[in-house]
Amino acid sequence: MDGMTAILDSARANGAFVLRSMLAPPWAMRIEDDAPLTLLAPTRGDAWIVLDDRPPVRLQPGDVALVRGPDLRYTVADPPSTPPQVRIDRLQQPHPVGDDVMAMFGERSWGNDAAGATVLFSGTYQVRGEVSDSLLRVLPPLAVVERCTATQHLMQMLEAEIEGTDAGQDTVLDRLLDLLLIATLRTWFSRSDRAPGWFSAYGDPIVGAALRLMHGDPAHPWTLAELARRSGTSRAALARRFTDLVGQPPMTYLTDWRLKLTADLLRDGDLTVGAIAARVGYSTPFALSAAFRRERGISPRDYRRRMRAASGDASG
């Protein structure tokens, strides 16, 4: 499982928030929902994203924006100078601001005019876990992918599906939004110099092969010699090339990857430390505990208690 796959696994839309906003300008929405990741995609009309500390960014039909929270406050508007008409809180609940009214037009559509000139799709993801966090941390607060073939086709499918009433619509919309997120991330990272080292290295015939082996089977007792042999090169060549492209030696990267997986399994599951050790490539619970404590300064069990206590505080 690579970092991109982890996004799908830990950040899936799940019937909770896939929304079409139908708007007649001028309109503006103040977003204060503390979402870790939000996707915004206009299919008709323009939309402006106004972050509190930087110039407004214009979105046109076919563009997709990723807004990385959770501590970000921003306004989505047309034009940018329009005062907010509604505030969205942490529970995705709207609160009117002033006399302007926005209302639901169905289960998945809302706005101030069902025939409005602007149609904006949005999805909010409650991303959890160190694997996906390590990928999303390299995103800027606002990342915009201008119209491209991959995202354009998915947006057309989203719009067609949300207008239908077929059985299973919620699931189809959620999965389409997931695919749009992945297509947007892939496109943005491929165009950016901020992509994590492993993402760019996936295209290398040698280092990419080694990464796929590690990600695909972290429980295997990998050695540098076996990784090199199965990647078609020598140990010295793999170590040098891997470090140059990824920024870490292969075995250091593997240890870091295994401990990220461990942290996610501790946080979100009920597996014992022994079961987790077998899943991520440690021979005994003691070996995993020692490695985890050495790198994180805390035992796996204490880490689990801390994360669950923090999660309980957040939900309260």
Tab-separated table of C-alpha atoms in Angstrom:
chain	number	residue	atom	x	y	z
A	1	MET	CA	0.000	0.000	0.000
A	2	ASP	CA	1.602	3.270	-1.079
A	3	GLY	CA	0.670	6.714	0.198
A	4	MET	CA	-1.823	7.286	-2.604
A	5	THR	CA	-3.623	4.038	-1.799
A	6	ALA	CA	-3.665	5.088	1.843
A	7	ILE	CA	-5.575	8.219	0.885
A	8	LEU	CA	-8.313	6.049	-0.625
A	9	ASP	CA	-8.362	3.784	2.405
A	10	SER	CA	-8.356	6.454	5.101
A	11	ALA	CA	-10.124	9.357	3.403
A	12	ARG	CA	-13.074	7.752	1.671
A	13	ALA	CA	-16.229	9.763	1.282
A	14	ASN	CA	-18.937	7.824	3.072
A	15	GLY	CA	-22.333	9.319	2.333
A	16	ALA	CA	-21.611	12.172	4.699
A	17	PHE	CA	-20.604	15.043	2.484
A	18	VAL	CA	-20.862	15.096	-1.284
A	19	LEU	CA	-22.704	18.267	-2.093
A	20	ARG	CA	-23.759	20.253	-5.138
A	21	SER	CA	-24.177	23.976	-4.508
A	22	MET	CA	-26.456	25.808	-6.965
A	23	LEU	CA	-25.906	29.520	-6.746
A	24	ALA	CA	-26.959	32.807	-8.277
A	25	PRO	CA	-24.332	35.538	-7.934
A	26	PRO	CA	-23.486	37.405	-5.917
A	27	TRP	CA	-23.028	34.684	-3.302
A	28	ALA	CA	-20.485	33.797	-0.609
A	29	MET	CA	-19.988	31.011	1.941
A	30	ARG	CA	-17.693	31.240	4.954
A	31	ILE	CA	-16.086	27.846	5.693
A	32	GLU	CA	-15.099	27.127	9.299
A	33	ASP	CA	-15.543	23.353	9.369
A	34	ASP	CA	-12.009	22.316	10.436
A	35	ALA	CA	-11.953	19.659	7.703
A	36	PRO	CA	-8.510	18.126	7.083
A	37	LEU	CA	-9.113	18.095	3.332
A	38	THR	CA	-11.786	19.640	1.133
A	39	LEU	CA	-12.274	19.250	-2.606
A	40	LEU	CA	-14.023	22.020	-4.586
A	41	ALA	CA	-14.907	21.737	-8.286
A	42	PRO	CA	-17.135	24.128	-10.254
A	43	THR	CA	-18.904	22.590	-13.246
A	44	ARG	CA	-20.682	25.798	-14.270
A	45	GLY	CA	-19.802	29.400	-13.533
A	46	ASP	CA	-16.780	30.734	-11.651
A	47	ALA	CA	-15.935	30.523	-7.959
A	48	TRP	CA	-13.314	32.370	-5.966
A	49	ILE	CA	-11.499	30.930	-2.952
A	50	VAL	CA	-10.472	33.637	-0.507
A	51	LEU	CA	-7.991	32.565	2.161
A	52	ASP	CA	-7.569	34.971	5.030
A	53	ASP	CA	-3.866	35.625	4.435
A	54	ARG	CA	-3.424	35.546	0.655
A	55	PRO	CA	-4.920	36.867	-2.594
A	56	PRO	CA	-8.146	35.311	-3.948
A	57	VAL	CA	-7.840	32.385	-6.387
A	58	ARG	CA	-10.299	31.989	-9.227
A	59	LEU	CA	-11.729	28.588	-10.160
A	60	GLN	CA	-13.272	28.060	-13.576
A	61	PRO	CA	-15.379	25.125	-14.796
A	62	GLY	CA	-13.180	22.036	-14.973
A	63	ASP	CA	-10.717	23.215	-12.313
A	64	VAL	CA	-10.374	21.324	-9.040
A	65	ALA	CA	-9.117	22.830	-5.783
A	66	LEU	CA	-7.847	21.014	-2.707
A	67	VAL	CA	-8.007	22.984	0.539
A	68	ARG	CA	-5.849	21.503	3.294
A	69	GLY	CA	-6.971	22.103	6.864
A	70	PRO	CA	-7.883	21.597	9.543
A	71	ASP	CA	-7.051	25.033	10.935
A	72	LEU	CA	-7.888	26.989	7.809
A	73	ARG	CA	-10.661	29.561	7.531
A	74	TYR	CA	-11.699	30.697	4.082
A	75	THR	CA	-14.535	32.026	1.954
A	76	VAL	CA	-15.858	30.675	-1.329
A	77	ALA	CA	-17.530	33.457	-3.268
A	78	ASP	CA	-18.455	35.113	-6.549
A	79	PRO	CA	-17.111	37.796	-6.635
A	80	PRO	CA	-14.454	37.808	-3.860
A	81	SER	CA	-15.778	41.032	-2.356
A	82	THR	CA	-19.217	39.567	-1.575
A	83	PRO	CA	-19.880	39.392	2.190
A	84	PRO	CA	-20.601	35.849	3.448
A	85	GLN	CA	-24.281	34.885	3.406
A	86	VAL	CA	-23.802	31.658	5.321
A	87	ARG	CA	-21.222	30.164	7.693
A	88	ILE	CA	-20.462	26.422	7.680
A	89	ASP	CA	-19.492	25.095	11.114
A	90	ARG	CA	-17.487	22.041	12.264
A	91	LEU	CA	-20.537	19.775	11.889
A	92	GLN	CA	-21.140	20.942	8.305
A	93	GLN	CA	-24.185	22.863	9.535
A	94	PRO	CA	-25.051	26.159	7.797
A	95	HIS	CA	-25.712	29.309	9.798
A	96	PRO	CA	-27.262	32.277	7.946
A	97	VAL	CA	-25.391	35.550	8.035
A	98	GLY	CA	-27.672	38.499	7.347
A	99	ASP	CA	-30.945	38.261	5.426
A	100	ASP	CA	-29.848	36.074	2.508
A	101	VAL	CA	-31.239	32.540	2.547
A	102	MET	CA	-29.741	29.272	1.314
A	103	ALA	CA	-31.787	26.095	1.336
A	104	MET	CA	-31.699	22.429	0.340
A	105	PHE	CA	-33.018	21.476	-3.100
A	106	GLY	CA	-32.837	17.753	-2.435
A	107	GLU	CA	-30.669	15.325	-0.522
A	108	ARG	CA	-27.410	16.375	-2.204
A	109	SER	CA	-28.110	19.867	-3.586
A	110	TRP	CA	-28.496	23.236	-1.950
A	111	GLY	CA	-27.905	26.941	-2.533
A	112	ASN	CA	-29.755	30.177	-3.096
A	113	ASP	CA	-31.188	29.389	-6.564
A	114	ALA	CA	-31.865	25.967	-8.104
A	115	ALA	CA	-31.443	27.572	-11.530
A	116	GLY	CA	-28.330	29.525	-10.529
A	117	ALA	CA	-25.545	30.251	-12.971
A	118	THR	CA	-22.931	28.622	-10.736
A	119	VAL	CA	-22.778	24.925	-9.850
A	120	LEU	CA	-20.070	23.885	-7.402
A	121	PHE	CA	-19.312	20.366	-6.191
A	122	SER	CA	-17.642	19.886	-2.824
A	123	GLY	CA	-16.471	16.996	-0.705
A	124	THR	CA	-14.990	16.981	2.786
A	125	TYR	CA	-12.624	14.263	3.958
A	126	GLN	CA	-11.827	13.403	7.550
A	127	VAL	CA	-8.322	12.112	6.805
A	128	ARG	CA	-6.749	10.013	9.547
A	129	GLY	CA	-3.405	8.353	9.982
A	130	GLU	CA	0.290	8.954	9.530
A	131	VAL	CA	0.559	7.339	6.100
A	132	SER	CA	-1.924	9.677	4.467
A	133	ASP	CA	-0.835	12.644	6.596
A	134	SER	CA	2.721	12.264	5.327
A	135	LEU	CA	1.440	12.730	1.786
A	136	LEU	CA	-0.985	15.557	2.473
A	137	ARG	CA	1.504	17.567	4.553
A	138	VAL	CA	3.437	18.416	1.406
A	139	LEU	CA	0.370	20.079	-0.112
A	140	PRO	CA	0.109	23.855	0.232
A	141	PRO	CA	-2.993	25.227	1.991
A	142	LEU	CA	-4.593	25.603	-1.442
A	143	ALA	CA	-3.663	23.440	-4.432
A	144	VAL	CA	-5.444	24.037	-7.743
A	145	VAL	CA	-5.392	21.712	-10.737
A	146	GLU	CA	-6.558	23.482	-13.850
A	147	ARG	CA	-8.774	21.611	-16.253
A	148	CYS	CA	-7.309	18.283	-17.377
A	149	THR	CA	-8.753	15.252	-19.128
A	150	ALA	CA	-8.763	12.919	-16.115
A	151	THR	CA	-10.597	15.281	-13.768
A	152	GLN	CA	-12.926	16.630	-16.469
A	153	HIS	CA	-14.389	13.210	-17.257
A	154	LEU	CA	-14.970	12.437	-13.585
A	155	MET	CA	-16.678	15.774	-12.975
A	156	GLN	CA	-19.039	15.117	-15.879
A	157	MET	CA	-19.886	11.742	-14.372
A	158	LEU	CA	-20.477	13.328	-10.966
A	159	GLU	CA	-22.890	15.874	-12.383
A	160	ALA	CA	-24.789	13.249	-14.366
A	161	GLU	CA	-25.067	10.922	-11.352
A	162	ILE	CA	-26.261	13.538	-8.875
A	163	GLU	CA	-29.164	14.426	-11.171
A	164	GLY	CA	-30.372	10.811	-11.226
A	165	THR	CA	-32.380	8.735	-8.777
A	166	ASP	CA	-30.996	5.244	-9.409
A	167	ALA	CA	-30.475	2.796	-6.567
A	168	GLY	CA	-27.051	2.966	-4.985
A	169	GLN	CA	-26.574	6.629	-5.872
A	170	ASP	CA	-24.870	7.521	-2.588
A	171	THR	CA	-22.207	4.865	-3.077
A	172	VAL	CA	-21.613	5.806	-6.710
A	173	LEU	CA	-21.247	9.493	-5.833
A	174	ASP	CA	-18.857	8.726	-2.998
A	175	ARG	CA	-16.644	6.565	-5.193
A	176	LEU	CA	-16.654	9.105	-8.025
A	177	LEU	CA	-15.555	11.773	-5.567
A	178	ASP	CA	-12.803	9.461	-4.309
A	179	LEU	CA	-11.580	8.948	-7.868
A	180	LEU	CA	-11.666	12.688	-8.497
A	181	LEU	CA	-9.541	13.246	-5.391
A	182	ILE	CA	-6.936	10.716	-6.500
A	183	ALA	CA	-6.850	12.043	-10.068
A	184	THR	CA	-6.398	15.578	-8.717
A	185	LEU	CA	-3.588	14.561	-6.353
A	186	ARG	CA	-1.796	12.603	-9.068
A	187	THR	CA	-2.025	15.513	-11.490
A	188	TRP	CA	-0.938	18.106	-8.955
A	189	PHE	CA	2.057	16.085	-7.747
A	190	SER	CA	3.110	15.281	-11.302
A	191	ARG	CA	3.168	19.015	-12.106
A	192	SER	CA	4.720	20.164	-8.839
A	193	ASP	CA	8.232	20.200	-7.430
A	194	ARG	CA	6.766	19.543	-3.974
A	195	ALA	CA	5.896	15.889	-4.547
A	196	PRO	CA	7.250	13.471	-1.916
A	197	GLY	CA	10.381	11.644	-3.033
A	198	TRP	CA	8.732	8.240	-3.239
A	199	PHE	CA	5.990	9.594	-5.553
A	200	SER	CA	8.490	10.749	-8.160
A	201	ALA	CA	10.645	7.663	-7.635
A	202	TYR	CA	7.771	5.359	-8.533
A	203	GLY	CA	8.525	6.104	-12.193
A	204	ASP	CA	12.133	4.936	-11.887
A	205	PRO	CA	12.548	1.334	-13.125
A	206	ILE	CA	14.867	0.359	-10.259
A	207	VAL	CA	13.745	2.425	-7.284
A	208	GLY	CA	10.093	2.121	-8.279
A	209	ALA	CA	10.407	-1.660	-8.270
A	210	ALA	CA	11.917	-1.605	-4.767
A	211	LEU	CA	9.189	0.710	-3.490
A	212	ARG	CA	6.469	-1.547	-4.871
A	213	LEU	CA	8.022	-4.514	-3.128
A	214	MET	CA	8.142	-2.712	0.236
A	215	HIS	CA	4.685	-1.190	-0.047
A	216	GLY	CA	3.127	-4.355	-1.390
A	217	ASP	CA	4.427	-6.676	1.342
A	218	PRO	CA	5.791	-4.842	4.397
A	219	ALA	CA	5.603	-8.064	6.433
A	220	HIS	CA	8.285	-9.735	4.291
A	221	PRO	CA	11.748	-9.848	5.940
A	222	TRP	CA	13.331	-7.611	3.324
A	223	THR	CA	17.073	-7.199	3.115
A	224	LEU	CA	18.956	-4.776	0.929
A	225	ALA	CA	20.375	-7.749	-0.987
A	226	GLU	CA	16.949	-9.183	-1.815
A	227	LEU	CA	15.484	-5.810	-2.740
A	228	ALA	CA	18.432	-5.182	-5.064
A	229	ARG	CA	18.239	-8.629	-6.659
A	230	ARG	CA	14.507	-8.368	-7.307
A	231	SER	CA	14.923	-4.817	-8.616
A	232	GLY	CA	17.580	-5.956	-11.073
A	233	THR	CA	20.615	-4.154	-9.675
A	234	SER	CA	23.392	-4.375	-7.098
A	235	ARG	CA	23.072	-3.446	-3.432
A	236	ALA	CA	25.392	-0.452	-3.819
A	237	ALA	CA	23.566	0.821	-6.904
A	238	LEU	CA	20.139	0.476	-5.256
A	239	ALA	CA	21.278	2.166	-2.062
A	240	ARG	CA	22.798	5.083	-3.970
A	241	ARG	CA	19.934	5.556	-6.415
A	242	PHE	CA	17.218	5.084	-3.780
A	243	THR	CA	18.796	7.653	-1.473
A	244	ASP	CA	19.197	10.159	-4.289
A	245	LEU	CA	15.547	9.899	-5.405
A	246	VAL	CA	13.673	9.237	-2.158
A	247	GLY	CA	15.904	11.094	0.288
A	248	GLN	CA	16.498	8.112	2.586
A	249	PRO	CA	18.423	4.833	2.305
A	250	PRO	CA	16.184	1.869	1.443
A	251	MET	CA	16.228	0.173	4.845
A	252	THR	CA	15.694	3.471	6.686
A	253	TYR	CA	12.713	4.177	4.461
A	254	LEU	CA	11.368	0.673	5.105
A	255	THR	CA	11.617	1.113	8.874
A	256	ASP	CA	9.891	4.491	8.684
A	257	TRP	CA	7.137	3.027	6.487
A	258	ARG	CA	6.547	0.093	8.826
A	259	LEU	CA	6.282	2.387	11.847
A	260	LYS	CA	3.810	4.662	10.054
A	261	LEU	CA	1.679	1.603	9.307
A	262	THR	CA	2.012	0.553	12.936
A	263	ALA	CA	0.848	3.956	14.171
A	264	ASP	CA	-2.224	3.812	11.926
A	265	LEU	CA	-3.101	0.275	13.030
A	266	LEU	CA	-2.722	1.262	16.682
A	267	ARG	CA	-4.883	4.310	16.248
A	268	ASP	CA	-7.727	2.861	14.241
A	269	GLY	CA	-7.851	-0.854	15.029
A	270	ASP	CA	-7.988	-3.369	17.834
A	271	LEU	CA	-5.156	-5.655	16.736
A	272	THR	CA	-2.722	-6.690	19.436
A	273	VAL	CA	0.860	-5.478	19.235
A	274	GLY	CA	1.828	-9.036	18.326
A	275	ALA	CA	-0.634	-9.137	15.423
A	276	ILE	CA	0.550	-5.755	14.208
A	277	ALA	CA	4.180	-6.883	14.434
A	278	ALA	CA	3.447	-9.835	12.144
A	279	ARG	CA	1.605	-7.588	9.702
A	280	VAL	CA	4.341	-4.952	9.378
A	281	GLY	CA	7.424	-7.166	9.355
A	282	TYR	CA	8.697	-7.502	12.927
A	283	SER	CA	9.508	-10.965	14.270
A	284	THR	CA	8.157	-10.365	17.777
A	285	PRO	CA	6.017	-7.835	19.674
A	286	PHE	CA	9.137	-6.918	21.644
A	287	ALA	CA	11.069	-6.078	18.462
A	288	LEU	CA	8.268	-3.827	17.237
A	289	SER	CA	7.852	-2.174	20.636
A	290	ALA	CA	11.576	-1.477	20.877
A	291	ALA	CA	11.701	0.045	17.382
A	292	PHE	CA	8.574	2.100	17.974
A	293	ARG	CA	9.815	3.425	21.299
A	294	ARG	CA	13.244	4.207	19.854
A	295	GLU	CA	11.767	6.302	17.017
A	296	ARG	CA	8.688	7.750	18.741
A	297	GLY	CA	9.748	7.930	22.371
A	298	ILE	CA	6.609	6.072	23.493
A	299	SER	CA	5.481	2.465	23.633
A	300	PRO	CA	2.869	1.181	21.166
A	301	ARG	CA	0.312	0.646	23.950
A	302	ASP	CA	0.808	4.135	25.374
A	303	TYR	CA	0.582	5.579	21.863
A	304	ARG	CA	-2.748	3.796	21.323
A	305	ARG	CA	-4.141	5.132	24.611
A	306	ARG	CA	-2.974	8.661	23.789
A	307	MET	CA	-4.487	8.644	20.296
A	308	ARG	CA	-7.810	7.284	21.490
A	309	ALA	CA	-7.967	9.812	24.299
A	310	ALA	CA	-7.264	12.595	21.807
A	311	SER	CA	-9.912	11.230	19.442
A	312	GLY	CA	-12.444	11.185	22.267
A	313	ASP	CA	-11.649	14.782	23.135
A	314	ALA	CA	-12.043	15.832	19.502
A	315	SER	CA	-15.388	14.109	19.096
A	316	GLY	CA	-16.661	15.652	22.270
